[in-house]
């Protein structure tokens, strides 16, 4: 796939998939990956991001990451787009990108850098090295202040860099970056459904979703409304989906532990829908029984709203 074709594929909603584990958390359930992503594909999803934060990237070994991406690619038809998360040291990230390319993935999403001591020049060198090491398209993941406008401006000019996933709740800075950063990149709203209309107005051409793993039709309907610039409908769908997103943002023990319920909420939603969610790995923690009940209630409310990807929003 050419980089231009890949950019066009990314102008939609991308589903950040979970990694299913056995009951004791010790092994990856590759069979469950297949059934989960095929269910999403049959619902209309076409872009998939395994091994992102929703996929518990930092709780996986290198071989597990490769296995998850391989299982995702193998489960999907050729018209699906698969973007595997890769990060860490330069060697680790290059090894992953090479393995993903061999597996048939279309792009690599470079996870937000977590090194303690960083320099702008070093970050630019890092992304340039990764981009030159693979034929895959590269998605840059901005989740904090380290990827400054200068870094993004340098990296976005690289031929293989096709998109920036912006996952900070700061639409003012996003708007400025879209205006000021050169290069042919697709800007993706990485803070999901709650703020999708606002980010779309400021230049986001797609967004990523976690809750779409278990309520794909309303999320696809939101994407259709945004593409049609039907802001009223997009706002109505956003309002129906917001309680789930609010729950996922809740902390797990104070301010430093924000969004601790993010991934376990998605897995609980999968379980509720008869798919496979299963446990999370430490340092994540399973939802309380009360919070699992809240997920069930929110999903029921979404179902009662009867949002479909090919019809207007109807509420009872």
C-alpha positions as a Markdown table, in Angstrom:
| # | Residue | x | y | z |
|---|---|---|---|---|
| 1 | Unk | 0.0 | 0.0 | 0.0 |
| 2 | Unk | 1.4 | 3.4 | -0.9 |
| 3 | Unk | 1.7 | 6.1 | 1.8 |
| 4 | Unk | -1.0 | 8.2 | 0.1 |
| 5 | Unk | -3.4 | 5.2 | 0.0 |
| 6 | Unk | -2.7 | 4.6 | 3.7 |
| 7 | Unk | -3.4 | 8.2 | 4.6 |
| 8 | Unk | -6.8 | 7.9 | 2.9 |
| 9 | Unk | -7.5 | 4.7 | 4.8 |
| 10 | Unk | -6.9 | 6.6 | 8.1 |
| 11 | Unk | -9.5 | 9.2 | 7.5 |
| 12 | Unk | -12.0 | 7.4 | 9.6 |
| 13 | Unk | -12.4 | 5.8 | 13.0 |
| 14 | Unk | -9.5 | 3.4 | 14.1 |
| 15 | Unk | -10.3 | 0.7 | 16.6 |
| 16 | Unk | -7.7 | 0.3 | 19.3 |
| 17 | Unk | -8.1 | -3.4 | 20.2 |
| 18 | Unk | -7.6 | -5.1 | 23.5 |
| 19 | Unk | -5.2 | -8.0 | 24.2 |
| 20 | Unk | -7.2 | -11.0 | 25.6 |
| 21 | Unk | -5.4 | -13.0 | 28.3 |
| 22 | Unk | -6.1 | -16.4 | 29.8 |
| 23 | Unk | -8.0 | -16.3 | 33.2 |
| 24 | Unk | -4.7 | -16.2 | 35.1 |
| 25 | Unk | -3.3 | -13.5 | 32.8 |
| 26 | Unk | -0.2 | -15.6 | 32.0 |
| 27 | Unk | -0.9 | -16.2 | 28.3 |
| 28 | Unk | -2.4 | -14.3 | 25.3 |
| 29 | Unk | -5.6 | -15.8 | 23.9 |
| 30 | Unk | -4.8 | -15.5 | 20.2 |
| 31 | Unk | -8.1 | -17.3 | 19.3 |
| 32 | Unk | -10.0 | -14.6 | 21.1 |
| 33 | Unk | -8.2 | -11.9 | 19.1 |
| 34 | Unk | -9.4 | -13.6 | 15.9 |
| 35 | Unk | -13.1 | -13.7 | 17.0 |
| 36 | Unk | -13.1 | -10.2 | 18.5 |
| 37 | Unk | -11.6 | -8.4 | 15.4 |
| 38 | Unk | -13.7 | -10.4 | 13.0 |
| 39 | Unk | -16.8 | -9.3 | 14.8 |
| 40 | Unk | -15.6 | -5.7 | 14.5 |
| 41 | Unk | -14.9 | -6.1 | 10.8 |
| 42 | Unk | -18.3 | -7.6 | 10.2 |
| 43 | Unk | -19.8 | -4.6 | 12.0 |
| 44 | Unk | -18.0 | -2.2 | 9.6 |
| 45 | Unk | -14.6 | -1.5 | 11.2 |
| 46 | Unk | -11.7 | -1.3 | 8.8 |
| 47 | Unk | -8.8 | 0.2 | 10.7 |
| 48 | Unk | -7.3 | -1.7 | 13.7 |
| 49 | Unk | -4.6 | -0.7 | 16.2 |
| 50 | Unk | -3.4 | -3.7 | 18.2 |
| 51 | Unk | -0.7 | -3.3 | 20.8 |
| 52 | Unk | -1.6 | 0.3 | 21.7 |
| 53 | Unk | -2.4 | 1.4 | 25.3 |
| 54 | Unk | -5.8 | -0.2 | 25.1 |
| 55 | Unk | -3.9 | -3.3 | 24.1 |
| 56 | Unk | -1.8 | -3.1 | 27.2 |
| 57 | Unk | 1.4 | -2.6 | 25.2 |
| 58 | Unk | 3.6 | -2.1 | 28.3 |
| 59 | Unk | 2.4 | -5.4 | 29.8 |
| 60 | Unk | 3.4 | -7.5 | 26.8 |
| 61 | Unk | 6.7 | -9.1 | 26.0 |
| 62 | Unk | 8.2 | -8.5 | 22.6 |
| 63 | Unk | 7.2 | -11.9 | 21.3 |
| 64 | Unk | 3.7 | -11.4 | 22.5 |
| 65 | Unk | 3.4 | -8.1 | 20.7 |
| 66 | Unk | 4.5 | -9.7 | 17.4 |
| 67 | Unk | 2.0 | -12.5 | 18.0 |
| 68 | Unk | -0.8 | -10.1 | 18.7 |
| 69 | Unk | -0.2 | -8.2 | 15.4 |
| 70 | Unk | 0.2 | -11.4 | 13.5 |
| 71 | Unk | -3.0 | -12.8 | 14.8 |
| 72 | Unk | -4.8 | -9.6 | 14.0 |
| 73 | Unk | -3.5 | -9.5 | 10.4 |
| 74 | Unk | -4.3 | -13.2 | 9.9 |
| 75 | Unk | -7.9 | -12.8 | 11.1 |
| 76 | Unk | -8.8 | -9.9 | 8.8 |
| 77 | Unk | -9.5 | -9.6 | 5.1 |
| 78 | Unk | -7.0 | -7.8 | 2.8 |
| 79 | Unk | -9.0 | -4.5 | 2.8 |
| 80 | Unk | -8.5 | -4.0 | 6.6 |
| 81 | Unk | -5.7 | -1.7 | 7.7 |
| 82 | Unk | -3.6 | -2.9 | 10.7 |
| 83 | Unk | -1.3 | -0.5 | 12.6 |
| 84 | Unk | 0.8 | -2.2 | 15.3 |
| 85 | Unk | 2.1 | -0.4 | 18.3 |
| 86 | Unk | 5.9 | -0.3 | 18.7 |
| 87 | Unk | 8.2 | 1.6 | 21.0 |
| 88 | Unk | 10.9 | 1.4 | 23.7 |
| 89 | Unk | 14.5 | 1.4 | 22.7 |
| 90 | Unk | 15.5 | 1.9 | 19.1 |
| 91 | Unk | 16.5 | -1.7 | 18.7 |
| 92 | Unk | 13.2 | -3.0 | 20.2 |
| 93 | Unk | 11.1 | -0.7 | 18.1 |
| 94 | Unk | 13.0 | -1.6 | 14.9 |
| 95 | Unk | 12.7 | -5.3 | 15.6 |
| 96 | Unk | 9.0 | -4.9 | 16.1 |
| 97 | Unk | 8.5 | -2.8 | 13.0 |
| 98 | Unk | 10.4 | -5.4 | 10.9 |
| 99 | Unk | 8.3 | -8.2 | 12.4 |
| 100 | Unk | 5.1 | -6.3 | 11.8 |
| 101 | Unk | 6.1 | -5.7 | 8.2 |
| 102 | Unk | 6.8 | -9.4 | 7.7 |
| 103 | Unk | 3.4 | -10.2 | 9.2 |
| 104 | Unk | 1.6 | -8.0 | 6.7 |
| 105 | Unk | 0.7 | -5.0 | 8.8 |
| 106 | Unk | 0.3 | -1.7 | 7.1 |
| 107 | Unk | 1.8 | 0.7 | 9.6 |
| 108 | Unk | 3.5 | 1.1 | 12.9 |
| 109 | Unk | 2.3 | 3.5 | 15.7 |
| 110 | Unk | 5.3 | 4.7 | 17.6 |
| 111 | Unk | 4.3 | 4.7 | 21.3 |
| 112 | Unk | 4.8 | 7.8 | 23.3 |
| 113 | Unk | 8.5 | 8.0 | 24.6 |
| 114 | Unk | 8.9 | 7.0 | 28.2 |
| 115 | Unk | 12.7 | 7.6 | 28.7 |
| 116 | Unk | 13.6 | 9.6 | 31.8 |
| 117 | Unk | 16.2 | 11.9 | 30.1 |
| 118 | Unk | 15.3 | 13.2 | 26.7 |
| 119 | Unk | 16.5 | 15.8 | 24.2 |
| 120 | Unk | 14.6 | 17.3 | 21.3 |
| 121 | Unk | 17.4 | 16.4 | 18.9 |
| 122 | Unk | 17.5 | 12.9 | 20.2 |
| 123 | Unk | 13.8 | 12.4 | 19.7 |
| 124 | Unk | 14.0 | 13.6 | 16.1 |
| 125 | Unk | 16.9 | 11.2 | 15.5 |
| 126 | Unk | 14.8 | 8.4 | 17.1 |
| 127 | Unk | 11.9 | 8.9 | 14.8 |
| 128 | Unk | 14.1 | 9.3 | 11.7 |
| 129 | Unk | 15.9 | 6.0 | 12.5 |
| 130 | Unk | 12.6 | 4.2 | 12.9 |
| 131 | Unk | 11.1 | 5.6 | 9.7 |
| 132 | Unk | 14.2 | 4.7 | 7.7 |
| 133 | Unk | 14.2 | 1.1 | 9.1 |
| 134 | Unk | 10.9 | 0.0 | 7.7 |
| 135 | Unk | 8.7 | 0.3 | 4.6 |
| 136 | Unk | 5.6 | 0.6 | 6.9 |
| 137 | Unk | 3.8 | 3.8 | 7.3 |
| 138 | Unk | 4.5 | 5.5 | 10.6 |
| 139 | Unk | 1.9 | 7.0 | 13.0 |
| 140 | Unk | 3.3 | 9.3 | 15.6 |
| 141 | Unk | 1.6 | 9.1 | 19.0 |
| 142 | Unk | 1.5 | 12.3 | 20.9 |
| 143 | Unk | 0.3 | 11.8 | 24.5 |
| 144 | Unk | 2.2 | 14.4 | 26.4 |
| 145 | Unk | 4.5 | 17.5 | 26.1 |
| 146 | Unk | 7.6 | 15.8 | 24.9 |
| 147 | Unk | 6.6 | 15.8 | 21.2 |
| 148 | Unk | 6.9 | 19.6 | 20.8 |
| 149 | Unk | 5.9 | 21.5 | 17.7 |
| 150 | Unk | 9.5 | 21.5 | 16.6 |
| 151 | Unk | 9.8 | 17.7 | 17.0 |
| 152 | Unk | 6.5 | 17.1 | 15.2 |
| 153 | Unk | 7.5 | 19.6 | 12.4 |
| 154 | Unk | 10.7 | 17.7 | 11.8 |
| 155 | Unk | 9.1 | 14.2 | 11.9 |
| 156 | Unk | 6.0 | 15.1 | 9.9 |
| 157 | Unk | 8.2 | 16.0 | 6.9 |
| 158 | Unk | 9.4 | 12.4 | 6.7 |
| 159 | Unk | 7.9 | 10.6 | 3.7 |
| 160 | Unk | 6.6 | 7.5 | 5.6 |
| 161 | Unk | 5.0 | 9.5 | 8.4 |
| 162 | Unk | 1.4 | 9.3 | 7.5 |
| 163 | Unk | -0.4 | 10.4 | 10.7 |
| 164 | Unk | -0.2 | 11.9 | 14.1 |
| 165 | Unk | -2.5 | 10.5 | 16.9 |
| 166 | Unk | -3.0 | 13.4 | 19.3 |
| 167 | Unk | -4.2 | 12.1 | 22.6 |
| 168 | Unk | -4.2 | 15.1 | 24.9 |
| 169 | Unk | -7.4 | 16.9 | 26.0 |
| 170 | Unk | -6.2 | 20.3 | 24.7 |
| 171 | Unk | -8.0 | 21.4 | 21.6 |
| 172 | Unk | -6.3 | 24.8 | 21.6 |
| 173 | Unk | -2.8 | 23.3 | 21.2 |
| 174 | Unk | -4.2 | 20.7 | 18.7 |
| 175 | Unk | -5.6 | 23.5 | 16.5 |
| 176 | Unk | -2.3 | 25.3 | 16.6 |
| 177 | Unk | -0.3 | 22.2 | 15.6 |
| 178 | Unk | -2.7 | 21.4 | 12.7 |
| 179 | Unk | -2.1 | 24.9 | 11.4 |
| 180 | Unk | 1.6 | 25.2 | 12.0 |
| 181 | Unk | 3.1 | 21.7 | 11.5 |
| 182 | Unk | 4.1 | 21.1 | 7.8 |
| 183 | Unk | 3.9 | 17.8 | 6.0 |
| 184 | Unk | 1.2 | 15.6 | 4.6 |
| 185 | Unk | -0.1 | 13.9 | 7.7 |
| 186 | Unk | -3.6 | 12.9 | 8.8 |
| 187 | Unk | -4.4 | 14.3 | 12.2 |
| 188 | Unk | -6.2 | 11.7 | 14.4 |
| 189 | Unk | -8.2 | 12.7 | 17.6 |
| 190 | Unk | -6.8 | 10.3 | 20.2 |
| 191 | Unk | -9.2 | 11.4 | 23.0 |
| 192 | Unk | -12.1 | 9.5 | 21.4 |
| 193 | Unk | -15.8 | 10.1 | 21.2 |
| 194 | Unk | -16.4 | 12.8 | 23.8 |
| 195 | Unk | -14.6 | 15.5 | 22.0 |
| 196 | Unk | -14.7 | 14.1 | 18.5 |
| 197 | Unk | -16.9 | 16.9 | 17.1 |
| 198 | Unk | -14.6 | 19.6 | 18.6 |
| 199 | Unk | -11.5 | 18.1 | 17.2 |
| 200 | Unk | -13.1 | 17.5 | 13.8 |
| 201 | Unk | -13.9 | 21.2 | 13.6 |
| 202 | Unk | -10.2 | 21.9 | 14.3 |
| 203 | Unk | -8.8 | 19.6 | 11.7 |
| 204 | Unk | -9.0 | 16.0 | 12.9 |
| 205 | Unk | -9.8 | 13.8 | 9.9 |
| 206 | Unk | -10.3 | 10.6 | 12.1 |
| 207 | Unk | -10.4 | 9.5 | 15.6 |
| 208 | Unk | -9.5 | 6.4 | 17.7 |
| 209 | Unk | -11.9 | 4.4 | 19.8 |
| 210 | Unk | -11.7 | 2.0 | 22.7 |
| 211 | Unk | -15.5 | 1.6 | 23.4 |
| 212 | Unk | -16.0 | 0.7 | 19.8 |
| 213 | Unk | -14.7 | -2.7 | 20.6 |
| 214 | Unk | -18.0 | -3.5 | 22.1 |
| 215 | Unk | -20.4 | -0.9 | 20.7 |
| 216 | Unk | -19.1 | -0.5 | 17.2 |
| 217 | Unk | -22.3 | 0.6 | 15.4 |
| 218 | Unk | -22.8 | 3.8 | 17.4 |
| 219 | Unk | -19.1 | 4.7 | 17.0 |
| 220 | Unk | -19.3 | 4.1 | 13.2 |
| 221 | Unk | -22.4 | 6.2 | 13.1 |
| 222 | Unk | -20.5 | 9.0 | 14.8 |
| 223 | Unk | -17.7 | 8.7 | 12.3 |
| 224 | Unk | -20.3 | 9.0 | 9.5 |
| 225 | Unk | -21.9 | 12.0 | 11.0 |
| 226 | Unk | -18.5 | 13.8 | 11.4 |
| 227 | Unk | -17.6 | 12.9 | 7.8 |
| 228 | Unk | -20.9 | 14.4 | 6.6 |
| 229 | Unk | -20.3 | 17.5 | 8.8 |
| 230 | Unk | -23.7 | 16.7 | 10.4 |
| 231 | Unk | -22.7 | 18.3 | 13.7 |
| 232 | Unk | -26.2 | 18.0 | 15.3 |
| 233 | Unk | -26.3 | 14.3 | 14.8 |
| 234 | Unk | -22.7 | 13.9 | 15.9 |
| 235 | Unk | -23.4 | 15.8 | 19.1 |
| 236 | Unk | -26.4 | 13.6 | 19.8 |
| 237 | Unk | -24.4 | 10.4 | 19.4 |
| 238 | Unk | -21.5 | 11.9 | 21.4 |
| 239 | Unk | -23.9 | 12.6 | 24.3 |
| 240 | Unk | -25.2 | 9.0 | 24.3 |
| 241 | Unk | -21.6 | 7.6 | 24.4 |
| 242 | Unk | -20.2 | 10.1 | 26.9 |
| 243 | Unk | -21.1 | 8.2 | 30.2 |
| 244 | Unk | -18.9 | 5.3 | 29.1 |
| 245 | Unk | -16.0 | 7.6 | 28.3 |
| 246 | Unk | -16.5 | 9.4 | 31.6 |
| 247 | Unk | -16.2 | 6.1 | 33.5 |
| 248 | Unk | -13.1 | 5.2 | 31.7 |
| 249 | Unk | -11.4 | 8.5 | 32.7 |
| 250 | Unk | -11.9 | 7.8 | 36.4 |
| 251 | Unk | -8.7 | 7.4 | 38.5 |
| 252 | Unk | -7.4 | 4.5 | 40.4 |
| 253 | Unk | -6.2 | 6.1 | 43.6 |
| 254 | Unk | -5.7 | 9.8 | 43.1 |
| 255 | Unk | -4.5 | 12.3 | 40.5 |
| 256 | Unk | -1.4 | 10.4 | 39.3 |
| 257 | Unk | -3.5 | 7.4 | 38.4 |
| 258 | Unk | -5.9 | 9.0 | 36.0 |
| 259 | Unk | -7.9 | 6.8 | 33.6 |
| 260 | Unk | -7.1 | 3.7 | 35.6 |
| 261 | Unk | -10.5 | 2.3 | 34.6 |
| 262 | Unk | -9.9 | 2.8 | 30.9 |
| 263 | Unk | -8.8 | -0.7 | 29.7 |
| 264 | Unk | -10.8 | -2.8 | 32.3 |
| 265 | Unk | -13.9 | -1.0 | 31.3 |
| 266 | Unk | -13.4 | -2.0 | 27.6 |
| 267 | Unk | -12.8 | -5.6 | 28.6 |
| 268 | Unk | -15.9 | -5.6 | 30.8 |
| 269 | Unk | -17.9 | -4.2 | 27.9 |
| 270 | Unk | -16.6 | -7.0 | 25.6 |
| 271 | Unk | -17.7 | -9.6 | 28.2 |
| 272 | Unk | -21.1 | -8.0 | 28.5 |
| 273 | Unk | -21.5 | -8.3 | 24.7 |
| 274 | Unk | -20.7 | -12.0 | 24.6 |
| 275 | Unk | -17.2 | -11.4 | 23.2 |
| 276 | Unk | -14.0 | -12.1 | 25.1 |
| 277 | Unk | -12.6 | -9.3 | 27.4 |
| 278 | Unk | -11.1 | -11.3 | 30.2 |
| 279 | Unk | -8.6 | -10.0 | 32.8 |
| 280 | Unk | -6.1 | -7.2 | 32.7 |
| 281 | Unk | -2.4 | -7.6 | 33.6 |
| 282 | Unk | -0.7 | -5.7 | 36.4 |
| 283 | Unk | -0.2 | -2.8 | 37.0 |
| 284 | Unk | -3.8 | -2.5 | 35.7 |
| 285 | Unk | -6.6 | -3.6 | 38.0 |
| 286 | Unk | -9.9 | -5.2 | 37.3 |
| 287 | Unk | -13.1 | -3.2 | 37.8 |
| 288 | Unk | -15.0 | -3.5 | 41.0 |
| 289 | Unk | -18.4 | -5.3 | 40.8 |
| 290 | Unk | -20.1 | -2.0 | 41.1 |
| 291 | Unk | -18.2 | -0.5 | 38.2 |
| 292 | Unk | -18.9 | -3.6 | 36.0 |
| 293 | Unk | -22.5 | -3.0 | 36.7 |
| 294 | Unk | -22.1 | 0.6 | 35.6 |
| 295 | Unk | -20.6 | -0.6 | 32.3 |
| 296 | Unk | -23.6 | -2.9 | 31.8 |
| 297 | Unk | -26.0 | -0.1 | 32.5 |
| 298 | Unk | -24.2 | 2.3 | 30.1 |
| 299 | Unk | -24.2 | -0.2 | 27.3 |
| 300 | Unk | -27.9 | -0.9 | 27.9 |
| 301 | Unk | -28.6 | 2.8 | 27.6 |
| 302 | Unk | -26.7 | 3.0 | 24.3 |
| 303 | Unk | -28.6 | 0.1 | 23.0 |
| 304 | Unk | -31.9 | 1.7 | 24.0 |
| 305 | Unk | -30.9 | 4.8 | 22.1 |
| 306 | Unk | -30.9 | 2.7 | 18.9 |
| 307 | Unk | -28.0 | 4.3 | 17.2 |
| 308 | Unk | -27.2 | 2.7 | 13.9 |
| 309 | Unk | -24.5 | 3.5 | 11.4 |
| 310 | Unk | -27.0 | 3.9 | 8.6 |
| 311 | Unk | -29.9 | 5.6 | 10.3 |
| 312 | Unk | -30.5 | 8.7 | 12.3 |
| 313 | Unk | -30.3 | 8.7 | 16.1 |
| 314 | Unk | -33.6 | 7.6 | 17.6 |
| 315 | Unk | -34.3 | 7.7 | 21.3 |
| 316 | Unk | -37.2 | 6.1 | 23.1 |
